């Protein structure tokens, strides 16, 4: 017997200062996350310039998506 639940992950793809793309994922976002909320988060990440990668800083939004997956935890 197992217990199942749904997990939602937001994947955000940014263009960087070197012209490349990089993706950041946030696990366990709320099930009803809206496009506007994702865009607002991405804008805040870019505006606050808090992440730096080997591909440079995030300078523009490229794409975003929410992935849903069903997880079954077994009682062992």
N, CA, C and O atoms as a printed pandas DataFrame, in Angstrom:
     atom_number atom_name residue_name chain_id  residue_number  x_coord  y_coord  z_coord
0              1         N          UNK        A               1    0.844   -1.181    0.000
1              2        CA          UNK        A               1    0.000    0.000    0.000
2              3         C          UNK        A               1    0.887    1.241    0.000
3              4         O          UNK        A               1    1.933    1.264    0.648
4              5         N          UNK        A               2    0.473    2.248   -0.712
5              6        CA          UNK        A               2    1.269    3.466   -0.770
6              7         C          UNK        A               2    0.402    4.701   -0.697
7              8         O          UNK        A               2   -0.815    4.641   -0.871
8              9         N          UNK        A               3    1.038    5.806   -0.441
9             10        CA          UNK        A               3    0.379    7.097   -0.406
10            11         C          UNK        A               3    0.907    7.891   -1.589
11            12         O          UNK        A               3    2.118    8.005   -1.777
12            13         N          UNK        A               4   -0.002    8.439   -2.385
13            14        CA          UNK        A               4    0.483    9.203   -3.525
14            15         C          UNK        A               4    0.134   10.681   -3.365
15            16         O          UNK        A               4   -0.833   11.045   -2.696
16            17         N          UNK        A               5    0.935   11.500   -3.989
17            18        CA          UNK        A               5    0.703   12.937   -4.009
18            19         C          UNK        A               5    1.290   13.492   -5.296
19            20         O          UNK        A               5    2.065   12.826   -5.982
20            21         N          UNK        A               6    0.911   14.708   -5.606
21            22        CA          UNK        A               6    1.398   15.350   -6.808
22            23         C          UNK        A               6    2.484   16.355   -6.424
23            24         O          UNK        A               6    2.364   17.057   -5.420
24            25         N          UNK        A               7    3.536   16.415   -7.227
25            26        CA          UNK        A               7    4.603   17.402   -7.056
26            27         C          UNK        A               7    4.616   18.302   -8.283
27            28         O          UNK        A               7    4.433   17.840   -9.409
28            29         N          UNK        A               8    4.833   19.581   -8.054
29            30        CA          UNK        A               8    4.866   20.552   -9.143
30            31         C          UNK        A               8    6.208   21.282   -9.106
31            32         O          UNK        A               8    6.644   21.752   -8.055
32            33         N          UNK        A               9    6.853   21.367  -10.269
33            34        CA          UNK        A               9    8.152   22.024  -10.385
34            35         C          UNK        A               9    8.067   23.108  -11.461
35            36         O          UNK        A               9    7.604   22.859  -12.575
36            37         N          UNK        A              10    8.515   24.298  -11.114
37            38        CA          UNK        A              10    8.577   25.401  -12.068
38            39         C          UNK        A              10    9.978   25.452  -12.647
39            40         O          UNK        A              10   10.954   25.570  -11.906
40            41         N          UNK        A              11   10.085   25.362  -13.968
41            42        CA          UNK        A              11   11.371   25.495  -14.659
42            43         C          UNK        A              11   11.364   26.819  -15.408
43            44         O          UNK        A              11   10.467   27.091  -16.206
44            45         N          UNK        A              12   12.371   27.632  -15.142
45            46        CA          UNK        A              12   12.468   28.957  -15.759
46            47         C          UNK        A              12   13.750   29.030  -16.570
47            48         O          UNK        A              12   14.832   28.755  -16.051
48            49         N          UNK        A              13   13.640   29.392  -17.820
49            50        CA          UNK        A              13   14.808   29.515  -18.689
50            51         C          UNK        A              13   15.083   30.993  -18.926
51            52         O          UNK        A              13   14.192   31.755  -19.301
52            53         N          UNK        A              14   16.323   31.378  -18.703
53            54        CA          UNK        A              14   16.754   32.773  -18.844
54            55         C          UNK        A              14   17.820   32.883  -19.923
55            56         O          UNK        A              14   18.556   31.931  -20.183
56            57         N          UNK        A              15   17.895   34.044  -20.544
57            58        CA          UNK        A              15   19.033   34.394  -21.389
58            59         C          UNK        A              15   20.052   35.051  -20.472
59            60         O          UNK        A              15   19.690   35.806  -19.569
60            61         N          UNK        A              16   21.319   34.763  -20.704
61            62        CA          UNK        A              16   22.367   35.302  -19.838
62            63         C          UNK        A              16   23.152   36.410  -20.546
63            64         O          UNK        A              16   22.981   36.662  -21.739
64            65         N          UNK        A              17   24.006   37.052  -19.772
65            66        CA          UNK        A              17   24.814   38.155  -20.302
66            67         C          UNK        A              17   25.790   37.700  -21.377
67            68         O          UNK        A              17   26.319   38.534  -22.111
68            69         N          UNK        A              18   26.044   36.391  -21.490
69            70        CA          UNK        A              18   26.925   35.890  -22.545
70            71         C          UNK        A              18   26.133   35.415  -23.768
71            72         O          UNK        A              18   26.707   34.880  -24.716
72            73         N          UNK        A              19   24.800   35.617  -23.739
73            74        CA          UNK        A              19   23.969   35.246  -24.880
74            75         C          UNK        A              19   23.514   33.797  -24.878
75            76         O          UNK        A              19   22.904   33.335  -25.843
76            77         N          UNK        A              20   23.803   33.081  -23.807
77            78        CA          UNK        A              20   23.402   31.678  -23.721
78            79         C          UNK        A              20   22.132   31.550  -22.888
79            80         O          UNK        A              20   21.690   32.511  -22.257
80            81         N          UNK        A              21   21.552   30.355  -22.893
81            82        CA          UNK        A              21   20.371   30.072  -22.085
82            83         C          UNK        A              21   20.761   29.203  -20.907
83            84         O          UNK        A              21   21.635   28.343  -21.011
84            85         N          UNK        A              22   20.101   29.440  -19.787
85            86        CA          UNK        A              22   20.284   28.604  -18.608
86            87         C          UNK        A              22   18.939   28.440  -17.916
87            88         O          UNK        A              22   18.102   29.343  -17.948
88            89         N          UNK        A              23   18.736   27.290  -17.294
89            90        CA          UNK        A              23   17.450   26.989  -16.669
90            91         C          UNK        A              23   17.607   26.818  -15.170
91            92         O          UNK        A              23   18.565   26.213  -14.690
92            93         N          UNK        A              24   16.650   27.361  -14.447
93            94        CA          UNK        A              24   16.584   27.229  -12.994
94            95         C          UNK        A              24   15.245   26.585  -12.666
95            96         O          UNK        A              24   14.215   26.956  -13.229
96            97         N          UNK        A              25   15.265   25.616  -11.751
97            98        CA          UNK        A              25   14.026   24.946  -11.366
98            99         C          UNK        A              25   13.751   25.151   -9.888
99           100         O          UNK        A              25   14.667   25.173   -9.066
100          101         N          UNK        A              26   12.467   25.300   -9.563
101          102        CA          UNK        A              26   12.021   25.429   -8.182
102          103         C          UNK        A              26   11.026   24.304   -7.925
103          104         O          UNK        A              26    9.986   24.225   -8.579
104          105         N          UNK        A              27   11.346   23.441   -6.978
105          106        CA          UNK        A              27   10.489   22.299   -6.656
106          107         C          UNK        A              27    9.384   22.702   -5.692
107          108         O          UNK        A              27    9.487   23.694   -4.970
108          109         N          UNK        A              28    8.338   21.910   -5.704
109          110        CA          UNK        A              28    7.232   22.046   -4.751
110          111         C          UNK        A              28    6.531   23.399   -4.819
111          112         O          UNK        A              28    6.149   23.956   -3.789
112          113         N          UNK        A              29    6.360   23.931   -6.036
113          114        CA          UNK        A              29    5.556   25.151   -6.172
114          115         C          UNK        A              29    4.086   24.777   -6.011
115          116         O          UNK        A              29    3.715   23.608   -6.112
116          117         N          UNK        A              30    3.267   25.774   -5.762
117          118        CA          UNK        A              30    1.847   25.490   -5.560
118          119         C          UNK        A              30    1.212   24.996   -6.855
119          120         O          UNK        A              30    1.631   25.351   -7.957
120          121         N          UNK        A              31    0.207   24.181   -6.685
121          122        CA          UNK        A              31   -0.458   23.524   -7.810
122          123         C          UNK        A              31   -1.069   24.511   -8.795
123          124         O          UNK        A              31   -1.069   24.267  -10.002
124          125         N          UNK        A              32   -1.586   25.614   -8.292
125          126        CA          UNK        A              32   -2.301   26.566   -9.145
126          127         C          UNK        A              32   -1.457   27.794   -9.487
127          128         O          UNK        A              32   -1.996   28.887   -9.665
128          129         N          UNK        A              33   -0.142   27.619   -9.580
129          130        CA          UNK        A              33    0.746   28.712   -9.964
130          131         C          UNK        A              33    0.312   29.263  -11.319
131          132         O          UNK        A              33    0.072   28.494  -12.250
132          133         N          UNK        A              34    0.208   30.587  -11.437
133          134        CA          UNK        A              34   -0.247   31.191  -12.685
134          135         C          UNK        A              34    0.928   31.674  -13.531
135          136         O          UNK        A              34    2.052   31.814  -13.047
136          137         N          UNK        A              35    0.644   31.920  -14.778
137          138        CA          UNK        A              35    1.658   32.464  -15.679
138          139         C          UNK        A              35    2.139   33.820  -15.168
139          140         O          UNK        A              35    3.336   34.106  -15.183
140          141         N          UNK        A              36    1.196   34.655  -14.715
141          142        CA          UNK        A              36    1.575   35.975  -14.209
142          143         C          UNK        A              36    2.522   35.871  -13.022
143          144         O          UNK        A              36    3.466   36.655  -12.919
144          145         N          UNK        A              37    2.286   34.912  -12.115
145          146        CA          UNK        A              37    3.162   34.724  -10.966
146          147         C          UNK        A              37    4.553   34.273  -11.404
147          148         O          UNK        A              37    5.554   34.722  -10.847
148          149         N          UNK        A              38    4.619   33.396  -12.390
149          150        CA          UNK        A              38    5.914   32.935  -12.901
150          151         C          UNK        A              38    6.677   34.092  -13.541
151          152         O          UNK        A              38    7.880   34.243  -13.325
152          153         N          UNK        A              39    5.981   34.902  -14.323
153          154        CA          UNK        A              39    6.619   36.054  -14.972
154          155         C          UNK        A              39    7.107   37.051  -13.923
155          156         O          UNK        A              39    8.209   37.586  -14.043
156          157         N          UNK        A              40    6.299   37.301  -12.903
157          158        CA          UNK        A              40    6.692   38.223  -11.831
158          159         C          UNK        A              40    7.934   37.720  -11.102
159          160         O          UNK        A              40    8.838   38.498  -10.798
160          161         N          UNK        A              41    7.975   36.423  -10.824
161          162        CA          UNK        A              41    9.151   35.832  -10.172
162          163         C          UNK        A              41   10.385   35.988  -11.046
163          164         O          UNK        A              41   11.447   36.377  -10.562
164          165         N          UNK        A              42   10.249   35.685  -12.331
165          166        CA          UNK        A              42   11.393   35.792  -13.235
166          167         C          UNK        A              42   11.881   37.238  -13.332
167          168         O          UNK        A              42   13.086   37.490  -13.337
168          169         N          UNK        A              43   10.942   38.186  -13.408
169          170        CA          UNK        A              43   11.321   39.603  -13.448
170          171         C          UNK        A              43   12.075   40.000  -12.186
171          172         O          UNK        A              43   13.056   40.741  -12.257
172          173         N          UNK        A              44   11.622   39.507  -11.020
173          174        CA          UNK        A              44   12.283   39.826   -9.753
174          175         C          UNK        A              44   13.689   39.227   -9.707
175          176         O          UNK        A              44   14.623   39.870   -9.228
176          177         N          UNK        A              45   13.838   38.007  -10.199
177          178        CA          UNK        A              45   15.160   37.371  -10.223
178          179         C          UNK        A              45   16.120   38.175  -11.082
179          180         O          UNK        A              45   17.270   38.389  -10.699
180          181         N          UNK        A              46   15.652   38.623  -12.247
181          182        CA          UNK        A              46   16.498   39.423  -13.150
182          183         C          UNK        A              46   16.816   40.780  -12.517
183          184         O          UNK        A              46   17.969   41.211  -12.519
184          185         N          UNK        A              47   15.799   41.453  -11.977
185          186        CA          UNK        A              47   15.968   42.807  -11.424
186          187         C          UNK        A              47   16.914   42.821  -10.228
187          188         O          UNK        A              47   17.684   43.764  -10.052
188          189         N          UNK        A              48   16.855   41.775   -9.406
189          190        CA          UNK        A              48   17.690   41.737   -8.205
190          191         C          UNK        A              48   19.081   41.175   -8.451
191          192         O          UNK        A              48   19.949   41.265   -7.583
192          193         N          UNK        A              49   19.301   40.597   -9.621
193          194        CA          UNK        A              49   20.629   40.132  -10.041
194          195         C          UNK        A              49   21.311   39.307   -8.943
195          196         O          UNK        A              49   22.469   39.542   -8.599
196          197         N          UNK        A              50   20.561   38.329   -8.399
197          198        CA          UNK        A              50   21.087   37.574   -7.261
198          199         C          UNK        A              50   21.737   36.249   -7.636
199          200         O          UNK        A              50   22.355   35.602   -6.790
200          201         N          UNK        A              51   21.607   35.839   -8.889
201          202        CA          UNK        A              51   22.221   34.582   -9.312
202          203         C          UNK        A              51   23.249   34.857  -10.388
203          204         O          UNK        A              51   23.028   35.658  -11.296
204          205         N          UNK        A              52   24.371   34.181  -10.269
205          206        CA          UNK        A              52   25.418   34.276  -11.279
206          207         C          UNK        A              52   25.810   32.855  -11.651
207          208         O          UNK        A              52   26.034   32.012  -10.782
208          209         N          UNK        A              53   25.889   32.604  -12.933
209          210        CA          UNK        A              53   26.248   31.271  -13.398
210          211         C          UNK        A              53   27.525   31.353  -14.220
211          212         O          UNK        A              53   28.037   32.439  -14.490
212          213         N          UNK        A              54   28.025   30.202  -14.611
213          214        CA          UNK        A              54   29.208   30.181  -15.474
214          215         C          UNK        A              54   28.887   30.761  -16.853
215          216         O          UNK        A              54   29.788   31.107  -17.616
216          217         N          UNK        A              55   27.597   30.860  -17.160
217          218        CA          UNK        A              55   27.161   31.449  -18.432
218          219         C          UNK        A              55   26.841   32.935  -18.288
219          220         O          UNK        A              55   26.388   33.563  -19.244
220          221         N          UNK        A              56   27.071   33.502  -17.104
221          222        CA          UNK        A              56   26.815   34.923  -16.879
222          223         C          UNK        A              56   25.556   35.163  -16.070
223          224         O          UNK        A              56   24.901   34.223  -15.619
224          225         N          UNK        A              57   25.226   36.435  -15.893
225          226        CA          UNK        A              57   24.046   36.836  -15.128
226          227         C          UNK        A              57   22.791   36.700  -15.989
227          228         O          UNK        A              57   22.861   36.729  -17.218
228          229         N          UNK        A              58   21.648   36.551  -15.328
229          230        CA          UNK        A              58   20.370   36.485  -16.038
230          231         C          UNK        A              58   19.998   37.889  -16.509
231          232         O          UNK        A              58   19.988   38.831  -15.718
232          233         N          UNK        A              59   19.689   38.025  -17.807
233          234        CA          UNK        A              59   19.360   39.355  -18.337
234          235         C          UNK        A              59   17.969   39.423  -18.978
235          236         O          UNK        A              59   17.435   40.517  -19.158
236          237         N          UNK        A              60   17.376   38.282  -19.323
237          238        CA          UNK        A              60   16.052   38.295  -19.958
238          239         C          UNK        A              60   15.371   36.943  -19.773
239          240         O          UNK        A              60   16.028   35.922  -19.571
240          241         N          UNK        A              61   14.052   36.959  -19.844
241          242        CA          UNK        A              61   13.273   35.724  -19.759
242          243         C          UNK        A              61   13.268   35.043  -21.125
243          244         O          UNK        A              61   13.241   35.712  -22.158
244          245         N          UNK        A              62   13.295   33.726  -21.126
245          246        CA          UNK        A              62   13.217   32.965  -22.367
246          247         C          UNK        A              62   11.985   32.057  -22.379
247          248         O          UNK        A              62   11.256   32.022  -23.370
248          249         N          UNK        A              63   11.744   31.314  -21.276
249          250        CA          UNK        A              63   10.618   30.380  -21.235
250          251         C          UNK        A              63   10.345   29.988  -19.784
251          252         O          UNK        A              63   11.184   30.170  -18.901
252          253         N          UNK        A              64    9.149   29.445  -19.564
253          254        CA          UNK        A              64    8.808   28.912  -18.242
254          255         C          UNK        A              64    7.781   27.806  -18.418
255          256         O          UNK        A              64    6.962   27.841  -19.336
256          257         N          UNK        A              65    7.836   26.822  -17.525
257          258        CA          UNK        A              65    6.851   25.745  -17.562
258          259         C          UNK        A              65    6.732   25.114  -16.190
259          260         O          UNK        A              65    7.674   25.125  -15.397
260          261         N          UNK        A              66    5.555   24.563  -15.925
261          262        CA          UNK        A              66    5.333   23.815  -14.694
262          263         C          UNK        A              66    5.189   22.349  -15.067
263          264         O          UNK        A              66    4.414   21.993  -15.955
264          265         N          UNK        A              67    5.945   21.506  -14.379
265          266        CA          UNK        A              67    5.878   20.069  -14.593
266          267         C          UNK        A              67    5.177   19.441  -13.398
267          268         O          UNK        A              67    5.487   19.750  -12.247
268          269         N          UNK        A              68    4.239   18.566  -13.680
269          270        CA          UNK        A              68    3.491   17.873  -12.649
270          271         C          UNK        A              68    3.897   16.412  -12.677
271          272         O          UNK        A              68    3.993   15.804  -13.743
272          273         N          UNK        A              69    4.137   15.851  -11.496
273          274        CA          UNK        A              69    4.431   14.420  -11.473
274          275         C          UNK        A              69    3.753   13.785  -10.262
275          276         O          UNK        A              69    3.623   14.392   -9.199
276          277         N          UNK        A              70    3.342   12.586  -10.458
277          278        CA          UNK        A              70    2.685   11.826   -9.399
278          279         C          UNK        A              70    3.742   11.000   -8.683
279          280         O          UNK        A              70    4.513   10.276   -9.312
280          281         N          UNK        A              71    3.769   11.118   -7.353
281          282        CA          UNK        A              71    4.734   10.402   -6.536
282          283         C          UNK        A              71    3.974    9.449   -5.629
283          284         O          UNK        A              71    3.003    9.838   -4.981
284          285         N          UNK        A              72    4.418    8.208   -5.585
285          286        CA          UNK        A              72    3.836    7.232   -4.675
286          287         C          UNK        A              72    4.889    6.831   -3.648
287          288         O          UNK        A              72    5.947    6.306   -3.997
288          289         N          UNK        A              73    4.584    7.087   -2.379
289          290        CA          UNK        A              73    5.480    6.696   -1.301
290          291         C          UNK        A              73    4.950    5.413   -0.680
291          292         O          UNK        A              73    3.781    5.335   -0.302
292          293         N          UNK        A              74    5.800    4.422   -0.578
293          294        CA          UNK        A              74    5.425    3.145    0.003
294          295         C          UNK        A              74    5.718    3.145    1.484
295          296         O          UNK        A              74    6.715    3.712    1.931
296          297         N          UNK        A              75    4.851    2.511    2.239
297          298        CA          UNK        A              75    5.072    2.332    3.666
298          299         C          UNK        A              75    5.869    1.041    3.822
299          300         O          UNK        A              75    5.383   -0.042    3.494
300          301         N          UNK        A              76    7.078    1.162    4.318
301          302        CA          UNK        A              76    7.960   -0.010    4.420
302          303         C          UNK        A              76    8.224   -0.309    5.885
303          304         O          UNK        A              76    8.943   -1.257    6.202
